[in-house]
Amino acid sequence: MTHSGSSLPDLPNSTSTSGPMSEIRSPPPDRVLEIVLENVLHFLTCRRDRNAASLVCRSWYRAEALTRSDLFIGNCYAVSPHRATSRFRRVKSLTVKGKPRFADFDLLPLNWGANFSPWGSALADSYPWLEKLHLKRMSLTDDDLDLIARSFPSFKELVLVCCEGFGIAGIASIAANCRLLRVLDLVESVVEVADEDEEVMDWISCFPEGETHLESLMFECVDCPVNFEALEGLVARSPFLKKLRLNRFVSIPQLYRLMHRAPQLTHIGTGSFCASDDVAVGDQEPDYASAFAACKSLVCLSGFRDILPDYLPAIYPACANLTSLNLSYADVNADQLKPVILQCHKLQTLWVLDSICDEGLQAVAATCKDLRELRVFPVNTREEVEGPVSEVGLEVISQGCRKLQSILFFCQRMTNAAVIAMSKNCPDLVVFRLCIIGRYRPDPETQEPMDDGFGAIVMNCKKLTRLAVSGLLTDQAFRYIGMYGKLVRTLSVAFAGDSDQGLKYVLEGCPNLQKLEIRDSPFGDAALRSGLHHFYNMRFLWMSSCKLTRQACQEIARTLPHLALEVIDSQEDKADDHIEILYMYRSLDRPRNDAPKCVTILQ
Amino acid sequence: MLAKEHGLNLKETELCLGLPGGGGGGEAAAETLRTTGKRGFSETVDLKLNLQGNDNNKEDLDENLKNVPKEKTLLKDPAKPPAKAQVVGWPPVRSYRKNMMAQKVSTEENKSGSATTEKTASSAAAATAASGGSFVKVSMDGAPYLRKVDLTMYKSYQDLSDALAKMFSSFTMGNYGSQGMIDFMNESKLMDLLNSSEYVPTYEDKDGDWMLVGDVPWEMFVGSCKRLRIMKGSEAIGLAPRAMEKCKSRS
């Protein structure tokens, strides 16, 4: 049987250690099966399937390792870069996640870690053919970006979500050096920009001349002025560009020009959406609606920074086709929202501010029958007695949007009745995150804890995998979660529970639990110990301002050697000996050596 | 005054606000108005709140009180749950989002007034007050990260220094004296502080001058601070004479 490698260029020949196609000859019999396997495994794309396949036997493990081209590292400290690159030899696309989510809320010291550099060097050595890099909550420097830009000649996609540590220079290097770049998405990242008086590097001009391969360019979080001429030129010579998200320094008239240059756009993030200094008083302003009418493929709109609601009618021509609308940085009220939303019949994803009030939610419920995801963010984050949205809005949404799968809802008050209603009206819910801003708030109608509401959610929403709870909650709420939340993978708890029993219910009852983040809740050592049987199955556990002692953590570290327990604590002697933060995760390698002084790693 | 009680050796009485490794400082006399920096954060919040005895908050507090069973609360003083306080990281809105909202507000305020923009400016101002948006950039010499802090979240220099210490965990600050202000009149104390290798916070005020943090009462500081920069004491020495000048000219 001749080697069939010619139709599959990535298949390494068993007799050569370098290069895929160096020799063509009949492979030994035991190798034949592996080649067949490799061919078949190419069709497996889902990483969970691949993980399962790799456990069948050594031969499957090897074949799978050689054919996995998409590598997902959920916790950058779970494995060392070297371990990852040694096992998986032909990776073209890599995703790495770093800091735990609570870092977004300033609960972690800034220099905690998640540095990309060790990964960068390992990748440069092992995967010169790397095409895609997707990083979330990692810390990377301009030098790291420069390394990426220069090490991978086939590099196509860079997506940075909630990252920090780099500046314009790094971005410029990517623009200048990655000739095949298709995607440059900088999302909610903290980008160092020059101060107002210093000169800003013109990174847009760093893209090479001539036609580009750009399909997606998102730079909303790069908070400095851009060279508009260069940007317009770039858009004009990017025929494949479909997604463009601008920053607030791009004005509406400028957006207008860009849209007319690129009517093929499907996703647009507007810059600032208000009166522009570019247009002198008395000048005729362009017909902005015409730009939105020209982009006939538009399905997703976001941005709307510094919004002047008078300009909203410009987007009317696009509304009928919109599937995704993000107004979460736009302070608009119900009357300003209604004319827009009443035209958005196809909307599936909506992000808004609570400034739209329950009345605005009513309008959403009346029109957006296909809504799958809703996020309502608060304008005012202080704890108040009343707020603009409440149980009224939630209930109305549950009645109108029966296909809802994911909801994130901030409010000042909520009733069990409304939550129970949603649990019955929206059986497809996969993600339910309710944040009652006032801590320890009971149901304002009944004065009862919110246990029954969340209980109904876990009971009735059989597909639920992610849950965030709030309000006044007793151990009973956790008993419900343990009893019914069998598919729950991610659970967020804050200011809730009465005793260790609460956490025990969850750790003993939820077999699929992978990510558990808890803050300011009275769970202690006994509760922690009840999870020993499960911790290796979890990606991480975060507990801050709870009742854990260092001794208990030490015990667990000794019992489970492949767990890293990071104790983050600010001082030695306190009134009690409870630690401030425990961040615990499984790890195949020795403890990391890049932790700051305030972090002690028990292992 | 408490400042005198501490004597002249700032180092010994220096409050260690950094996370472990930042050294001791436990000799500080129990001062009512501030933490010694030796408590966990949630407890820190409690202490400050206990002292607020603000009558405006009473009604809301009472309402919340009757709904909170006693054993539920994790707070030090169950009689005064922090109905209006800001707790770090709560509600869970990303600081990225908070920064974006704050920027939006300040650009609205900068726009010249037409009828519409006046309305938005005043509602923007209300939104600032409500969402607490007095965000200033904070940079620390030698650290690659830039951050923004919302000054209206803090009630005193001590609060701010606690928060900065948490953010830049290797950062420790000198003693602030009883009013929470640097005693600029005492040149030798000031020089001790600045000659150390400790970091001191400096800020750019409305006039564009770089000053030492702590030279004016807290409220005045919040109003005039445009940007914060944490630098080594030895580098901040150049600022001291100017700071003292301004201080003297005020008093």
XYZ file of C-alpha atoms in Angstrom, chain A residues 126-553:
428
model
C 7.315 25.146 17.903
C 4.682 26.496 15.572
C 6.220 28.643 12.844
C 3.085 27.930 10.804
C 0.775 29.466 13.426
C -2.173 31.278 11.905
C -4.497 32.259 14.705
C -4.053 33.482 18.234
C -6.935 34.202 20.545
C -6.093 35.514 24.015
C -8.393 36.398 26.867
C -7.383 38.141 30.092
C -3.712 37.820 29.333
C -1.008 40.342 29.980
C 1.102 41.015 26.933
C 3.672 43.652 26.110
C 4.563 45.469 22.933
C 7.531 43.132 22.672
C 5.208 40.149 22.792
C 3.168 41.602 19.963
C 6.305 42.301 18.028
C 7.405 38.696 18.491
C 4.055 37.500 17.203
C 4.275 39.850 14.256
C 7.720 38.598 13.237
C 7.593 34.905 14.054
C 4.672 33.647 12.015
C 4.726 34.308 8.279
C 1.279 32.750 7.804
C -0.306 34.673 10.634
C -3.927 35.532 9.909
C -5.887 36.249 13.052
C -5.238 38.066 16.285
C -8.049 38.409 18.792
C -7.327 40.035 22.153
C -10.170 40.136 24.651
C -9.808 41.835 28.048
C -6.044 41.896 27.706
C -3.638 44.560 28.888
C -0.017 45.607 29.060
C 0.534 46.598 25.454
C 0.301 49.839 23.552
C 0.108 51.313 20.101
C 3.635 50.246 19.194
C 2.691 46.583 19.483
C -0.410 47.036 17.363
C 1.609 48.908 14.767
C 4.041 46.021 14.540
C 1.221 43.596 13.836
C -0.180 45.900 11.172
C 3.177 46.350 9.517
C 4.473 42.794 9.557
C 1.537 40.423 9.205
C 1.032 40.539 5.486
C -1.698 37.921 5.439
C -3.649 39.421 8.309
C -7.379 38.861 8.093
C -8.543 39.588 11.592
C -7.335 42.151 14.092
C -9.854 42.316 16.909
C -8.986 44.298 20.005
C -11.903 43.904 22.362
C -12.326 45.485 25.787
C -8.589 45.569 26.285
C -6.639 48.215 28.098
C -4.297 49.729 25.556
C -1.593 52.106 26.694
C -1.971 55.269 24.736
C 0.067 58.399 24.801
C -1.075 61.227 27.006
C -2.918 64.066 25.338
C 0.170 66.169 24.849
C 2.370 63.401 23.504
C 2.471 62.336 19.906
C 0.271 59.432 18.959
C 1.762 56.729 16.770
C -0.173 56.368 13.540
C -0.659 52.612 13.509
C -3.248 52.634 10.712
C -0.593 53.893 8.341
C 1.530 50.889 9.224
C -0.613 48.544 7.184
C 1.200 47.811 3.935
C 0.190 49.367 0.636
C -1.960 47.501 -1.806
C -4.940 45.294 -1.336
C -5.228 43.729 2.118
C -6.778 40.472 3.261
C -8.573 42.200 6.111
C -11.957 40.770 7.008
C -12.331 42.134 10.512
C -10.852 45.196 12.183
C -11.993 46.102 15.690
C -10.267 48.848 17.599
C -12.936 50.372 19.798
C -10.758 50.055 22.873
C -7.734 51.761 21.324
C -8.486 55.062 22.864
C -6.600 57.561 20.771
C -7.227 59.498 17.576
C -6.589 57.721 14.302
C -5.384 59.097 11.020
C -8.710 59.161 9.217
C -7.272 59.538 5.755
C -5.188 56.450 6.297
C -8.188 54.608 7.707
C -10.345 55.529 4.755
C -7.589 54.422 2.405
C -7.232 51.147 4.273
C -10.969 50.446 4.105
C -11.019 51.318 0.425
C -8.330 48.752 -0.360
C -9.803 45.995 1.808
C -12.402 44.359 -0.410
C -12.957 41.482 2.019
C -13.656 43.675 5.014
C -16.886 42.628 6.687
C -16.495 43.741 10.277
C -15.376 47.175 11.318
C -15.552 48.540 14.858
C -14.290 52.069 15.282
C -13.273 54.030 18.336
C -14.859 57.186 19.671
C -12.471 59.419 17.769
C -14.194 58.612 14.492
C -17.116 60.971 13.954
C -20.422 60.351 12.214
C -19.480 62.161 9.003
C -16.346 60.058 8.896
C -18.351 56.903 9.516
C -20.590 57.966 6.683
C -17.652 58.067 4.309
C -16.359 54.705 5.475
C -19.722 53.047 5.031
C -20.025 54.296 1.502
C -16.542 52.944 0.824
C -17.447 49.554 2.242
C -21.108 48.768 1.608
C -20.326 45.075 2.004
C -19.909 45.502 5.767
C -21.940 43.138 7.937
C -20.811 44.276 11.396
C -20.318 47.926 12.226
C -19.237 49.500 15.476
C -19.846 53.202 15.143
C -17.496 55.718 16.621
C -19.001 58.631 18.421
C -22.599 59.214 17.505
C -23.191 62.860 18.126
C -22.717 66.318 16.713
C -19.339 66.499 15.113
C -16.817 69.310 15.108
C -16.040 68.368 11.517
C -19.314 69.800 10.366
C -19.482 73.553 10.729
C -22.686 75.058 12.065
C -25.006 75.830 9.180
C -23.452 73.257 6.831
C -25.698 70.676 5.330
C -25.034 67.427 7.105
C -24.818 64.337 4.942
C -27.798 62.034 4.853
C -26.487 59.479 7.282
C -29.430 57.179 6.737
C -28.295 56.704 3.155
C -25.092 55.119 4.405
C -27.055 52.652 6.498
C -29.287 51.950 3.538
C -26.268 51.340 1.339
C -24.923 48.614 3.610
C -27.489 46.037 2.680
C -25.786 43.165 4.462
C -25.618 44.859 7.832
C -26.637 42.512 10.623
C -24.785 43.814 13.655
C -24.529 47.335 15.053
C -22.628 48.510 18.101
C -20.657 51.495 19.350
C -22.891 54.548 19.714
C -20.461 56.244 22.017
C -21.323 59.747 23.201
C -24.696 59.338 21.638
C -26.967 62.169 20.675
C -30.270 60.350 20.280
C -31.324 62.766 17.538
C -29.037 60.806 15.259
C -30.567 57.428 15.956
C -33.056 57.610 13.080
C -30.071 57.257 10.751
C -29.997 53.545 11.516
C -33.642 52.896 10.624
C -32.845 51.504 7.164
C -30.748 48.798 8.803
C -33.160 47.790 11.567
C -35.232 45.275 9.671
C -32.199 43.082 9.018
C -30.411 43.512 12.309
C -29.781 40.393 14.342
C -27.509 42.053 16.876
C -27.705 45.514 18.436
C -25.427 46.799 21.159
C -26.601 50.056 22.699
C -24.929 49.385 26.027
C -22.822 52.518 25.927
C -25.732 54.662 24.821
C -27.769 56.398 27.445
C -31.145 56.411 25.702
C -34.555 56.430 27.293
C -37.656 54.450 26.352
C -39.010 57.080 23.963
C -35.728 57.247 22.113
C -35.415 53.487 21.912
C -38.914 52.638 20.780
C -38.824 53.919 17.194
C -35.675 51.910 16.668
C -36.579 48.691 18.407
C -40.058 48.513 16.933
C -38.421 47.924 13.566
C -36.018 45.228 14.750
C -38.108 42.147 14.204
C -35.194 39.869 13.535
C -33.172 40.859 16.545
C -31.511 37.969 18.361
C -28.983 39.772 20.527
C -29.636 43.010 22.378
C -27.372 44.803 24.837
C -28.793 47.947 26.437
C -28.506 50.229 29.438
C -31.244 50.275 32.057
C -31.925 53.864 30.991
C -34.546 52.385 28.681
C -36.587 51.484 31.766
C -39.236 48.802 32.065
C -41.131 50.642 29.359
C -38.295 50.127 26.917
C -38.146 46.456 27.831
C -41.862 46.283 27.083
C -41.172 47.534 23.573
C -38.437 44.931 23.154
C -40.769 42.189 24.323
C -43.458 43.324 21.932
C -41.267 43.244 18.855
C -38.247 41.016 19.281
C -39.872 37.627 19.236
C -36.694 35.952 18.125
C -34.554 37.360 20.919
C -31.950 34.886 22.206
C -29.650 37.043 24.264
C -30.440 40.101 26.386
C -28.068 42.116 28.542
C -29.256 45.070 30.596
C -26.431 47.069 32.190
C -26.799 49.700 34.917
C -26.106 53.380 34.381
C -26.050 53.952 38.105
C -24.040 51.353 39.996
C -24.796 52.552 43.497
C -27.152 50.634 45.739
C -30.529 52.351 45.635
C -33.977 51.374 46.741
C -35.522 51.783 43.310
C -34.118 51.677 39.818
C -35.262 52.171 36.240
C -35.740 48.447 35.583
C -37.306 45.921 37.856
C -39.310 42.738 38.084
C -41.853 44.359 35.776
C -39.356 44.501 32.935
C -38.093 40.996 33.533
C -41.575 39.548 33.521
C -42.558 41.381 30.375
C -39.458 40.116 28.592
C -40.191 36.567 29.687
C -43.659 36.819 28.226
C -42.584 38.313 24.925
C -39.274 36.622 24.237
C -39.944 32.939 24.649
C -36.841 31.825 22.823
C -34.525 33.551 25.250
C -31.340 31.583 25.888
C -29.102 34.003 27.707
C -29.847 36.878 30.039
C -27.750 39.254 32.110
C -29.915 41.644 34.094
C -28.854 44.338 36.548
C -31.566 45.873 38.701
C -32.237 47.347 42.104
C -35.254 45.220 42.870
C -36.592 41.847 41.819
C -39.327 39.514 42.951
C -39.393 35.751 43.136
C -42.592 35.795 41.104
C -40.908 37.427 38.121
C -37.980 35.040 38.206
C -40.307 32.065 38.509
C -42.303 33.397 35.566
C -39.163 33.596 33.483
C -38.202 30.057 34.437
C -41.521 28.860 33.040
C -41.786 31.096 30.007
C -38.227 30.660 28.811
C -37.385 26.978 29.069
C -34.468 27.327 26.651
C -32.407 29.399 29.053
C -28.793 28.318 29.091
C -27.393 31.368 30.869
C -29.218 33.131 33.704
C -27.362 35.948 35.412
C -29.336 38.201 37.674
C -27.595 40.940 39.574
C -29.662 42.704 42.201
C -27.337 45.578 42.980
C -28.474 45.984 46.579
C -26.740 43.309 48.575
C -28.850 40.999 50.741
C -32.041 42.360 49.199
C -35.102 40.202 49.786
C -38.156 40.069 47.576
C -39.640 43.547 48.144
C -43.208 42.255 47.940
C -42.940 39.271 50.243
C -39.788 40.093 52.210
C -38.730 36.518 51.517
C -35.251 35.529 50.361
C -34.786 35.013 46.645
C -34.310 31.256 47.102
C -37.486 30.221 45.352
C -36.835 32.298 42.288
C -33.419 30.814 41.628
C -34.748 27.427 42.641
C -37.325 27.651 39.895
C -34.667 28.582 37.380
C -32.556 25.500 38.057
C -35.630 23.325 38.231
C -37.385 24.475 35.086
C -34.554 25.473 32.793
C -33.228 22.073 31.980
C -30.494 23.281 29.689
C -28.991 25.733 32.163
C -25.195 25.712 32.215
C -24.354 29.120 33.625
C -25.897 30.801 36.671
C -25.178 33.967 38.654
C -27.173 34.623 41.801
C -27.808 37.687 43.960
C -30.170 39.181 46.484
C -30.912 37.722 49.887
C -30.154 34.005 49.658
C -30.105 31.314 52.304
C -28.583 27.852 52.123
C -31.875 26.704 50.655
C -31.063 28.391 47.356
C -27.896 26.315 47.164
C -29.818 23.209 48.073
C -31.956 23.801 44.988
C -28.891 24.362 42.858
C -27.309 21.163 44.086
C -30.514 19.237 43.508
C -31.481 20.498 40.082
C -28.489 22.215 38.567
C -27.015 19.070 37.107
C -25.746 20.702 33.969
C -24.416 23.840 35.604
C -20.812 24.477 34.634
C -20.313 28.045 35.809
C -21.689 29.471 39.036
C -21.151 32.980 40.448
C -22.067 33.730 44.029
C -21.769 36.968 45.973
C -22.967 37.999 49.444
C -25.081 34.867 49.794
C -25.661 31.816 51.950
C -25.805 31.153 55.680
C -23.274 28.452 56.403
C -20.887 25.845 55.077
C -23.877 23.743 54.131
C -24.683 26.034 51.242
C -21.409 25.427 49.485
C -21.553 21.740 50.357
C -24.844 21.365 48.532
C -23.254 22.749 45.394
C -19.981 20.848 45.517
C -21.748 17.599 46.251
C -24.662 18.095 43.903
C -23.317 19.595 40.680
C -21.263 17.028 38.768
C -20.584 19.307 35.821
C -19.371 22.258 37.823
C -16.181 23.626 36.316
C -15.957 27.258 37.287
C -17.032 28.441 40.678
C -16.507 32.009 41.807
C -17.626 33.102 45.243
C -17.123 36.329 47.124
C -18.156 37.628 50.528
C -20.068 34.555 51.599
C -19.820 32.675 54.903
C -18.355 29.460 53.524
C -15.412 27.977 55.377
C -12.998 25.109 55.586
C -15.519 22.321 56.075
C -17.334 23.426 52.954
C -14.132 23.536 50.971
C -13.223 20.019 52.016
C -16.516 18.698 50.733
C -15.323 19.339 47.195
C -12.165 17.248 47.326
C -13.711 14.567 45.134
C -14.460 17.057 42.422
C -11.671 19.632 42.287
C -9.668 17.848 39.617
C -12.669 18.140 37.320
C -12.832 21.864 37.678
C -11.071 24.567 35.808
C -10.931 26.777 38.861
C -12.408 27.782 42.175
C -12.324 31.382 43.390
C -13.272 32.275 46.920
C -12.674 35.753 48.272
C -13.682 37.292 51.589
C -15.104 33.989 52.775
C -14.119 32.061 55.882
C -11.226 29.971 54.700
C -8.079 29.487 56.710
C -4.603 28.995 55.387
C -4.304 25.675 57.213
C -7.274 24.219 55.413
C -5.828 25.320 52.090
